[in-house]
Amino acid sequence: MSVSVSEKVSPSSVFAHIQEMGHEQVVFCHDAESGLRAIIAIHSTVLGPGLGGLRMYPYASEEEALRDVLRLSRGMTYKAAISGLDLGGAKAVIIGDPAKDKSEALLRWFGRYVESLNGRYITAEDVGTTTHDMEIVSRETDFVTGLPEAMGGGGDPSPITAYGVFLGMKAAVDVLHRHDSLNGKRVLVEGVGKVGSYLVQHLVQDGAHVLITDINEPRLQEIKQRYPSVEIVPLGEHYSADVDIYSPCALGAVLNDETIPQLKARIVAGAANNQLADEDRHGKMLLERGILYAPDFVINAGGLINVYTEWHGYDHDLAMARADKIYDTTYQILTRALDAKVPTHQMANAMAEERMRDVGRTNLMFL
Ligand code: NAD
């Protein structure tokens, strides 16, 4: 998966841009009265229906919204494929401020557009939308996940995401040290929000020495009170902290020209999406510095696994069993990447493409 796509999308280059990104279908949805301006991007349905969340965000321009939905939907294809799911990749965005512009009519209009795709796209909650919003969308379409638990939904995906990140981290330790215990390892968790705090719990239970940092000071104190053994590190100083593992669980693009040279950690494994500021350049930089990077889209797939499980009738044990596979998948990616001396995210992309090609072929026989 190369990210070297043109930054600017002008109306005259929309088709060229879609083609370059390899999308199957992009649907523009509108309703003047409710103010709906949405884009559904289906990147691939080779392995199954395209599942991906609905993001509502006050994009500065339509171009920015299109660029975001194309990028995010393609990411979903790779995440689903490498996670061994029978799912393709898609995503939707609504242009607007979720605090001001959201209404029942707008969400129901969006639901009708989803229904019109007859299952090629399955929606879910994302940044700017909630399980309650999905309940409203579900009045217009069956192709919706991320519903409230009372409606058969899978609930908050953060615990499963954190569990997957923990397993991916253990697999990376296994590759480097030939055992997977985190006992005695120094782990820095950047961002102790929903995922980060559950991750801290796993790490403390496994005997790791945990360091935490966050922009939210009261949150840091709350975590410290819950787990007295954790150490708080000032923001900014944390990149060069003397640790074995750096776990970004806040923002994307944290692996960049400025931060990578500072890292003392030999492993990077965290939940944040799009950690590499520039996939190719910074992936190579990590390889050259001998830092083992557990690709974000592989180890943070617990949330996707949760909604995939919900789509077939939610079963918590089954979702956990599916998340268990993150360990083996990460182990395979990292060992194959080390053998081939290529960046780990590049190997993960190649393995996802391999599965799409090999398993996708089975659809050639009509049943
Ligand atoms: P969250 O908002 O609950 O937590 C994020 C935490 O990061 C907050 O405590 C916030 O104060 C802190 N933070 C924000 N900016 C920071 C900065 N500059 N430096 C340090 N800390 C900062 O979010 P979450 O649900 O825990 O998700 C964390 C990351 O994981 C996000 O990037 C998200 O996209 C990704 N992710 C989450 C899930 C999930 O199931 N929730 C699934 C896949 C990926």
CSV table of C-alpha atoms and ligand atoms in Angstrom, one decimal:
chain,number,residue,atom,x,y,z
A,1,MET,CA,0.0,0.0,0.0
A,2,SER,CA,1.7,3.1,-1.2
A,3,VAL,CA,0.6,6.5,0.2
A,4,SER,CA,2.2,8.5,-2.6
A,5,VAL,CA,-1.2,9.7,-3.9
A,6,SER,CA,-1.7,13.3,-5.1
A,7,GLU,CA,-2.5,15.6,-2.2
A,8,LYS,CA,-4.9,17.8,-4.1
A,9,VAL,CA,-8.2,16.6,-5.4
A,10,SER,CA,-9.9,18.9,-7.8
A,11,PRO,CA,-13.3,18.1,-9.4
A,12,SER,CA,-11.5,17.5,-12.7
A,13,SER,CA,-9.2,14.9,-11.1
A,14,VAL,CA,-11.8,13.0,-9.0
A,15,PHE,CA,-11.8,9.9,-11.3
A,16,ALA,CA,-8.0,9.9,-11.7
A,17,HIS,CA,-7.7,10.1,-7.9
A,18,ILE,CA,-10.2,7.3,-7.3
A,19,GLN,CA,-8.4,5.2,-9.9
A,20,GLU,CA,-5.0,5.8,-8.4
A,21,MET,CA,-6.3,4.7,-5.0
A,22,GLY,CA,-7.9,1.6,-6.5
A,23,HIS,CA,-11.5,2.1,-5.4
A,24,GLU,CA,-14.4,0.2,-6.7
A,25,GLN,CA,-17.1,2.7,-6.0
A,26,VAL,CA,-17.5,6.2,-4.5
A,27,VAL,CA,-21.0,7.4,-3.7
A,28,PHE,CA,-21.9,11.1,-3.1
A,29,CYS,CA,-25.1,11.4,-0.9
A,30,HIS,CA,-27.0,14.6,-0.4
A,31,ASP,CA,-30.2,16.0,1.0
A,32,ALA,CA,-30.6,19.7,0.9
A,33,GLU,CA,-33.2,20.0,3.7
A,34,SER,CA,-31.4,18.0,6.4
A,35,GLY,CA,-28.1,19.4,5.1
A,36,LEU,CA,-26.7,15.9,4.4
A,37,ARG,CA,-23.4,16.0,2.4
A,38,ALA,CA,-21.8,12.5,2.7
A,39,ILE,CA,-19.4,10.4,0.8
A,40,ILE,CA,-19.3,6.6,1.0
A,41,ALA,CA,-16.1,5.1,-0.4
A,42,ILE,CA,-16.0,1.4,-1.1
A,43,HIS,CA,-12.4,0.5,-1.7
A,44,SER,CA,-12.7,-3.3,-2.1
A,45,THR,CA,-15.3,-6.0,-1.8
A,46,VAL,CA,-13.0,-8.8,-2.9
A,47,LEU,CA,-13.1,-10.6,0.5
A,48,GLY,CA,-16.6,-9.5,1.5
A,49,PRO,CA,-18.8,-6.5,2.1
A,50,GLY,CA,-16.9,-3.2,2.8
A,51,LEU,CA,-17.2,-2.4,6.5
A,52,GLY,CA,-16.0,0.9,8.0
A,53,GLY,CA,-17.2,3.6,10.3
A,54,LEU,CA,-19.0,6.8,9.6
A,55,ARG,CA,-17.0,9.8,10.5
A,56,MET,CA,-18.6,13.2,10.9
A,57,TYR,CA,-16.2,16.1,10.8
A,58,PRO,CA,-16.3,19.8,9.8
A,59,TYR,CA,-14.0,19.4,6.9
A,60,ALA,CA,-12.6,22.6,5.5
A,61,SER,CA,-13.5,21.6,2.0
A,62,GLU,CA,-15.2,18.8,0.0
A,63,GLU,CA,-11.7,17.9,-1.4
A,64,GLU,CA,-10.4,17.3,2.1
A,65,ALA,CA,-13.5,15.1,2.9
A,66,LEU,CA,-12.9,13.1,-0.3
A,67,ARG,CA,-9.2,12.7,0.4
A,68,ASP,CA,-9.9,11.5,3.9
A,69,VAL,CA,-12.6,9.0,3.0
A,70,LEU,CA,-10.5,7.5,0.1
A,71,ARG,CA,-7.5,7.1,2.4
A,72,LEU,CA,-9.5,5.7,5.3
A,73,SER,CA,-11.5,3.2,3.2
A,74,ARG,CA,-8.3,1.8,1.7
A,75,GLY,CA,-6.8,1.4,5.1
A,76,MET,CA,-9.9,-0.7,6.1
A,77,THR,CA,-9.3,-3.1,3.2
A,78,TYR,CA,-5.8,-3.9,4.4
A,79,LYS,CA,-6.9,-4.1,8.1
A,80,ALA,CA,-9.7,-6.5,7.3
A,81,ALA,CA,-7.5,-8.6,5.0
A,82,ILE,CA,-4.6,-9.0,7.3
A,83,SER,CA,-7.0,-9.8,10.2
A,84,GLY,CA,-8.3,-12.8,8.3
A,85,LEU,CA,-11.8,-11.5,8.2
A,86,ASP,CA,-14.3,-12.1,5.3
A,87,LEU,CA,-14.6,-8.3,4.9
A,88,GLY,CA,-13.7,-5.7,2.3
A,89,GLY,CA,-12.8,-2.1,3.1
A,90,ALA,CA,-15.0,1.0,3.0
A,91,LYS,CA,-15.7,4.1,5.0
A,92,ALA,CA,-18.1,7.0,5.0
A,93,VAL,CA,-17.8,10.7,6.0
A,94,ILE,CA,-20.4,13.3,6.6
A,95,ILE,CA,-19.3,16.9,6.2
A,96,GLY,CA,-20.5,18.9,9.2
A,97,ASP,CA,-20.0,19.6,12.9
A,98,PRO,CA,-21.4,16.7,14.9
A,99,ALA,CA,-22.2,19.1,17.8
A,100,LYS,CA,-24.3,21.4,15.6
A,101,ASP,CA,-25.3,19.8,12.4
A,102,LYS,CA,-26.4,16.3,13.4
A,103,SER,CA,-30.1,15.5,13.3
A,104,GLU,CA,-32.4,12.5,13.1
A,105,ALA,CA,-33.4,13.4,9.6
A,106,LEU,CA,-29.7,13.7,8.5
A,107,LEU,CA,-28.8,10.3,10.0
A,108,ARG,CA,-31.9,8.6,8.5
A,109,TRP,CA,-31.1,10.0,5.1
A,110,PHE,CA,-27.6,8.6,5.4
A,111,GLY,CA,-29.1,5.3,6.4
A,112,ARG,CA,-31.3,5.2,3.3
A,113,TYR,CA,-28.2,5.7,1.1
A,114,VAL,CA,-26.5,2.9,3.0
A,115,GLU,CA,-29.5,0.7,2.3
A,116,SER,CA,-29.5,1.6,-1.4
A,117,LEU,CA,-26.1,-0.2,-1.6
A,118,ASN,CA,-27.8,-3.4,-0.6
A,119,GLY,CA,-25.0,-4.7,1.7
A,120,ARG,CA,-21.9,-3.7,-0.4
A,121,TYR,CA,-21.2,-1.2,2.5
A,122,ILE,CA,-21.8,-1.8,6.2
A,123,THR,CA,-21.5,1.3,8.5
A,124,ALA,CA,-20.5,1.7,12.1
A,125,GLU,CA,-19.7,4.4,14.6
A,126,ASP,CA,-16.4,6.4,14.2
A,127,VAL,CA,-15.1,9.9,15.2
A,128,GLY,CA,-18.1,12.2,15.5
A,129,THR,CA,-20.7,9.5,15.6
A,130,THR,CA,-22.0,7.3,18.5
A,131,THR,CA,-23.8,4.0,19.1
A,132,HIS,CA,-27.0,6.1,19.6
A,133,ASP,CA,-26.5,7.5,16.1
A,134,MET,CA,-26.2,4.0,14.7
A,135,GLU,CA,-29.5,3.1,16.4
A,136,ILE,CA,-31.1,6.0,14.3
A,137,VAL,CA,-29.3,4.8,11.1
A,138,SER,CA,-30.6,1.3,11.8
A,139,ARG,CA,-34.2,2.5,11.3
A,140,GLU,CA,-33.4,2.9,7.6
A,141,THR,CA,-31.0,0.1,7.0
A,142,ASP,CA,-30.0,-3.4,8.2
A,143,PHE,CA,-26.4,-2.8,7.1
A,144,VAL,CA,-25.2,-1.2,10.4
A,145,THR,CA,-23.0,-2.3,13.3
A,146,GLY,CA,-21.7,-0.6,16.4
A,147,LEU,CA,-25.2,-0.6,17.9
A,148,PRO,CA,-25.9,-0.1,21.7
A,149,GLU,CA,-25.5,-3.3,23.7
A,150,ALA,CA,-29.3,-3.3,24.5
A,151,MET,CA,-29.9,-3.7,20.7
A,152,GLY,CA,-27.5,-6.7,20.4
A,153,GLY,CA,-24.4,-4.5,19.8
A,154,GLY,CA,-20.9,-5.3,20.8
A,155,GLY,CA,-20.5,-2.3,23.1
A,156,ASP,CA,-17.3,-0.3,23.6
A,157,PRO,CA,-14.6,-1.9,21.4
A,158,SER,CA,-11.7,-0.4,23.4
A,159,PRO,CA,-11.1,-3.4,25.7
A,160,ILE,CA,-10.8,-5.7,22.7
A,161,THR,CA,-8.6,-3.2,20.9
A,162,ALA,CA,-6.3,-2.9,23.9
A,163,TYR,CA,-6.2,-6.7,24.2
A,164,GLY,CA,-5.1,-7.0,20.6
A,165,VAL,CA,-2.4,-4.3,21.1
A,166,PHE,CA,-1.1,-6.2,24.2
A,167,LEU,CA,-0.9,-9.5,22.2
A,168,GLY,CA,0.8,-7.7,19.3
A,169,MET,CA,3.4,-6.3,21.7
A,170,LYS,CA,4.0,-9.7,23.2
A,171,ALA,CA,4.5,-11.2,19.8
A,172,ALA,CA,7.1,-8.5,19.1
A,173,VAL,CA,8.9,-9.3,22.4
A,174,ASP,CA,8.8,-13.0,21.4
A,175,VAL,CA,10.5,-12.2,18.0
A,176,LEU,CA,13.3,-10.2,19.7
A,177,HIS,CA,13.8,-12.1,22.9
A,178,ARG,CA,12.5,-15.7,22.2
A,179,HIS,CA,10.0,-15.4,25.1
A,180,ASP,CA,6.9,-13.3,25.3
A,181,SER,CA,6.7,-12.2,28.9
A,182,LEU,CA,6.6,-8.5,29.5
A,183,ASN,CA,7.7,-9.1,33.1
A,184,GLY,CA,10.4,-6.5,33.9
A,185,LYS,CA,10.1,-4.8,30.5
A,186,ARG,CA,9.8,-1.0,30.6
A,187,VAL,CA,6.9,0.1,28.5
A,188,LEU,CA,5.9,3.7,27.8
A,189,VAL,CA,2.2,4.3,27.0
A,190,GLU,CA,1.5,7.6,25.2
A,191,GLY,CA,-2.2,8.5,25.8
A,192,VAL,CA,-4.1,6.8,28.6
A,193,GLY,CA,-7.6,7.2,27.2
A,194,LYS,CA,-10.0,4.4,26.5
A,195,VAL,CA,-7.5,2.0,24.9
A,196,GLY,CA,-4.4,3.2,26.7
A,197,SER,CA,-5.9,2.6,30.1
A,198,TYR,CA,-7.0,-1.0,29.4
A,199,LEU,CA,-3.6,-1.6,28.0
A,200,VAL,CA,-1.9,-0.3,31.2
A,201,GLN,CA,-4.0,-2.9,33.1
A,202,HIS,CA,-2.8,-5.8,30.9
A,203,LEU,CA,0.8,-4.5,31.2
A,204,VAL,CA,0.8,-4.1,35.0
A,205,GLN,CA,-0.8,-7.6,35.3
A,206,ASP,CA,2.0,-9.1,33.2
A,207,GLY,CA,4.7,-7.5,35.4
A,208,ALA,CA,5.8,-4.7,33.1
A,209,HIS,CA,7.2,-1.5,34.5
A,210,VAL,CA,4.8,1.0,33.0
A,211,LEU,CA,5.5,4.7,32.2
A,212,ILE,CA,2.6,6.9,31.1
A,213,THR,CA,2.2,10.3,29.5
A,214,ASP,CA,-0.9,12.3,28.3
A,215,ILE,CA,-2.0,15.9,27.7
A,216,ASN,CA,-4.7,15.4,30.2
A,217,GLU,CA,-3.1,15.8,33.7
A,218,PRO,CA,-6.2,14.7,35.7
A,219,ARG,CA,-6.4,11.5,33.6
A,220,LEU,CA,-2.7,10.8,34.4
A,221,GLN,CA,-3.5,11.1,38.2
A,222,GLU,CA,-6.5,8.9,37.8
A,223,ILE,CA,-4.5,6.1,36.2
A,224,LYS,CA,-1.7,6.6,38.8
A,225,GLN,CA,-4.3,6.2,41.6
A,226,ARG,CA,-5.6,3.0,40.0
A,227,TYR,CA,-2.1,1.5,39.3
A,228,PRO,CA,0.3,3.0,41.9
A,229,SER,CA,3.3,1.4,40.3
A,230,VAL,CA,3.1,3.4,37.1
A,231,GLU,CA,5.5,6.3,36.6
A,232,ILE,CA,4.3,9.6,35.0
A,233,VAL,CA,6.7,11.1,32.3
A,234,PRO,CA,6.4,14.7,31.2
A,235,LEU,CA,5.1,15.1,27.7
A,236,GLY,CA,7.8,15.7,25.1
A,237,GLU,CA,10.5,14.0,27.2
A,238,HIS,CA,8.8,10.7,26.6
A,239,TYR,CA,10.2,10.0,23.2
A,240,SER,CA,13.7,9.7,24.6
A,241,ALA,CA,12.6,7.8,27.7
A,242,ASP,CA,14.8,4.9,28.7
A,243,VAL,CA,12.3,2.1,27.8
A,244,ASP,CA,12.1,-1.2,25.9
A,245,ILE,CA,8.8,-0.5,24.2
A,246,TYR,CA,7.1,2.7,23.1
A,247,SER,CA,3.3,2.3,22.7
A,248,PRO,CA,1.6,5.3,20.9
A,249,CYS,CA,-2.1,5.2,22.0
A,250,ALA,CA,-3.1,8.9,21.3
A,251,LEU,CA,-2.4,10.4,17.9
A,252,GLY,CA,-1.2,9.4,14.4
A,253,ALA,CA,2.0,10.6,12.7
A,254,VAL,CA,4.1,10.2,15.9
A,255,LEU,CA,6.8,8.3,14.1
A,256,ASN,CA,8.5,11.0,12.1
A,257,ASP,CA,11.8,12.8,11.4
A,258,GLU,CA,11.9,14.4,14.8
A,259,THR,CA,10.8,11.5,17.0
A,260,ILE,CA,12.5,8.4,15.5
A,261,PRO,CA,16.1,9.6,16.2
A,262,GLN,CA,15.1,10.1,19.8
A,263,LEU,CA,13.7,6.7,20.5
A,264,LYS,CA,15.6,4.4,22.8
A,265,ALA,CA,12.9,1.7,22.6
A,266,ARG,CA,13.6,-1.3,20.5
A,267,ILE,CA,9.9,-2.0,19.9
A,268,VAL,CA,7.0,0.2,18.9
A,269,ALA,CA,3.6,-1.3,19.4
A,270,GLY,CA,0.5,0.9,20.0
A,271,ALA,CA,-3.1,1.5,19.2
A,272,ALA,CA,-3.0,4.9,17.4
A,273,ASN,CA,-3.9,4.8,13.7
A,274,ASN,CA,-1.4,5.9,11.0
A,275,GLN,CA,1.6,6.1,13.3
A,276,LEU,CA,4.1,6.5,10.5
A,277,ALA,CA,4.0,10.1,9.3
A,278,ASP,CA,5.3,9.0,5.9
A,279,GLU,CA,4.8,5.2,5.4
A,280,ASP,CA,7.8,4.5,3.2
A,281,ARG,CA,10.3,6.9,4.6
A,282,HIS,CA,9.7,6.4,8.3
A,283,GLY,CA,9.1,2.7,7.9
A,284,LYS,CA,12.6,2.5,6.4
A,285,MET,CA,14.0,4.8,9.1
A,286,LEU,CA,12.8,2.4,11.9
A,287,LEU,CA,14.3,-0.6,10.1
A,288,GLU,CA,17.6,1.2,9.8
A,289,ARG,CA,17.6,2.1,13.4
A,290,GLY,CA,16.9,-1.5,14.3
A,291,ILE,CA,13.5,-0.7,15.9
A,292,LEU,CA,10.9,-3.4,15.5
A,293,TYR,CA,7.5,-1.8,14.6
A,294,ALA,CA,4.4,-3.8,15.1
A,295,PRO,CA,2.2,-2.3,12.3
A,296,ASP,CA,-0.7,-0.3,13.8
A,297,PHE,CA,-3.4,-1.6,11.5
A,298,VAL,CA,-2.5,-5.2,12.4
A,299,ILE,CA,-2.5,-4.9,16.2
A,300,ASN,CA,-5.3,-2.3,16.6
A,301,ALA,CA,-7.8,-4.4,14.6
A,302,GLY,CA,-9.7,-5.5,17.8
A,303,GLY,CA,-12.3,-2.8,17.2
A,304,LEU,CA,-13.0,-4.0,13.7
A,305,ILE,CA,-13.1,-7.7,14.9
A,306,ASN,CA,-15.7,-6.6,17.4
A,307,VAL,CA,-18.0,-5.0,14.9
A,308,TYR,CA,-17.4,-7.9,12.4
A,309,THR,CA,-18.5,-10.3,15.2
A,310,GLU,CA,-21.5,-8.1,15.9
A,311,TRP,CA,-22.6,-8.3,12.3
A,312,HIS,CA,-23.0,-12.1,12.6
A,313,GLY,CA,-24.7,-11.9,16.0
A,314,TYR,CA,-22.5,-10.6,18.8
A,315,ASP,CA,-20.6,-13.2,20.9
A,316,HIS,CA,-18.0,-11.8,23.2
A,317,ASP,CA,-16.0,-15.1,23.5
A,318,LEU,CA,-15.9,-15.4,19.7
A,319,ALA,CA,-14.7,-11.8,19.4
A,320,MET,CA,-11.9,-12.5,21.9
A,321,ALA,CA,-11.0,-15.8,20.1
A,322,ARG,CA,-10.7,-13.9,16.9
A,323,ALA,CA,-8.6,-11.2,18.5
A,324,ASP,CA,-6.3,-13.9,19.9
A,325,LYS,CA,-5.1,-14.4,16.3
A,326,ILE,CA,-3.4,-11.0,16.3
A,327,TYR,CA,-0.5,-12.6,18.2
A,328,ASP,CA,0.3,-15.2,15.4
A,329,THR,CA,-0.3,-12.7,12.6
A,330,THR,CA,2.0,-10.1,14.2
A,331,TYR,CA,4.7,-12.8,14.8
A,332,GLN,CA,4.5,-14.0,11.2
A,333,ILE,CA,4.7,-10.4,9.8
A,334,LEU,CA,7.7,-9.5,12.0
A,335,THR,CA,9.7,-12.6,11.3
A,336,ARG,CA,9.1,-12.5,7.6
A,337,ALA,CA,10.0,-8.8,7.5
A,338,LEU,CA,13.2,-9.5,9.5
A,339,ASP,CA,14.2,-12.3,7.2
A,340,ALA,CA,13.5,-10.3,4.1
A,341,LYS,CA,15.1,-7.1,5.6
A,342,VAL,CA,12.1,-5.0,4.7
A,343,PRO,CA,10.0,-2.6,6.8
A,344,THR,CA,7.4,-4.4,8.8
A,345,HIS,CA,4.4,-2.4,7.5
A,346,GLN,CA,5.5,-3.2,4.0
A,347,MET,CA,5.5,-6.9,4.8
A,348,ALA,CA,2.0,-6.6,6.4
A,349,ASN,CA,0.7,-4.8,3.3
A,350,ALA,CA,2.2,-7.5,1.0
A,351,MET,CA,0.6,-10.3,3.2
A,352,ALA,CA,-2.8,-8.6,3.1
A,353,GLU,CA,-2.5,-8.3,-0.7
A,354,GLU,CA,-1.4,-12.0,-0.9
A,355,ARG,CA,-4.6,-13.0,1.0
A,356,MET,CA,-6.8,-10.8,-1.2
A,357,ARG,CA,-5.3,-12.4,-4.3
A,358,ASP,CA,-5.4,-16.0,-3.1
A,359,VAL,CA,-8.7,-16.1,-1.2
A,360,GLY,CA,-10.3,-13.6,-3.5
A,361,ARG,CA,-9.8,-16.1,-6.4
A,362,THR,CA,-12.4,-18.5,-4.8
A,363,ASN,CA,-15.1,-16.1,-5.9
A,364,LEU,CA,-14.2,-17.0,-9.5
A,365,MET,CA,-16.3,-20.1,-9.1
A,366,PHE,CA,-20.0,-19.2,-9.3
A,367,LEU,CA,-22.1,-20.8,-6.5
B,1,NAD,P1,-9.3,8.4,23.6
B,1,NAD,O1,-9.7,9.7,23.0
B,1,NAD,O2,-10.1,7.7,24.6
B,1,NAD,O3,-7.8,8.5,24.2
B,1,NAD,C1,-6.8,9.3,23.7
B,1,NAD,C2,-5.9,9.8,24.8
B,1,NAD,O4,-4.8,10.5,24.3
B,1,NAD,C3,-6.6,10.8,25.7
B,1,NAD,O5,-6.4,10.5,27.1
B,1,NAD,C4,-6.0,12.1,25.3
B,1,NAD,O6,-5.9,13.0,26.4
B,1,NAD,C5,-4.6,11.7,24.9
B,1,NAD,N1,-3.9,12.6,24.0
B,1,NAD,C6,-4.4,13.4,23.1
B,1,NAD,N2,-3.5,14.1,22.5
B,1,NAD,C7,-2.3,13.8,23.0
B,1,NAD,C8,-1.0,14.1,22.8
B,1,NAD,N3,-0.6,15.1,21.9
B,1,NAD,N4,0.0,13.5,23.6
B,1,NAD,C9,-0.3,12.6,24.5
B,1,NAD,N5,-1.6,12.2,24.8
B,1,NAD,C10,-2.6,12.8,24.0
B,1,NAD,O7,-9.0,7.5,22.3
B,1,NAD,P2,-9.0,5.9,22.3
B,1,NAD,O8,-10.3,5.3,21.9
B,1,NAD,O9,-8.3,5.4,23.5
B,1,NAD,O10,-8.0,5.7,21.0
B,1,NAD,C11,-6.6,5.9,21.0
B,1,NAD,C12,-6.0,5.8,19.6
B,1,NAD,O11,-6.3,4.4,19.2
B,1,NAD,C13,-6.6,6.7,18.6
B,1,NAD,O12,-5.6,7.0,17.7
B,1,NAD,C14,-7.7,5.8,17.9
B,1,NAD,O13,-7.9,6.2,16.5
B,1,NAD,C15,-7.0,4.5,17.9
B,1,NAD,N6,-7.9,3.3,17.9
B,1,NAD,C16,-8.8,3.1,18.8
B,1,NAD,C17,-9.7,2.0,18.7
B,1,NAD,C18,-10.7,1.8,19.8
B,1,NAD,O14,-11.3,0.7,19.9
B,1,NAD,N7,-11.0,2.8,20.6
B,1,NAD,C19,-9.5,1.1,17.7
B,1,NAD,C20,-8.5,1.3,16.8
B,1,NAD,C21,-7.7,2.4,16.8
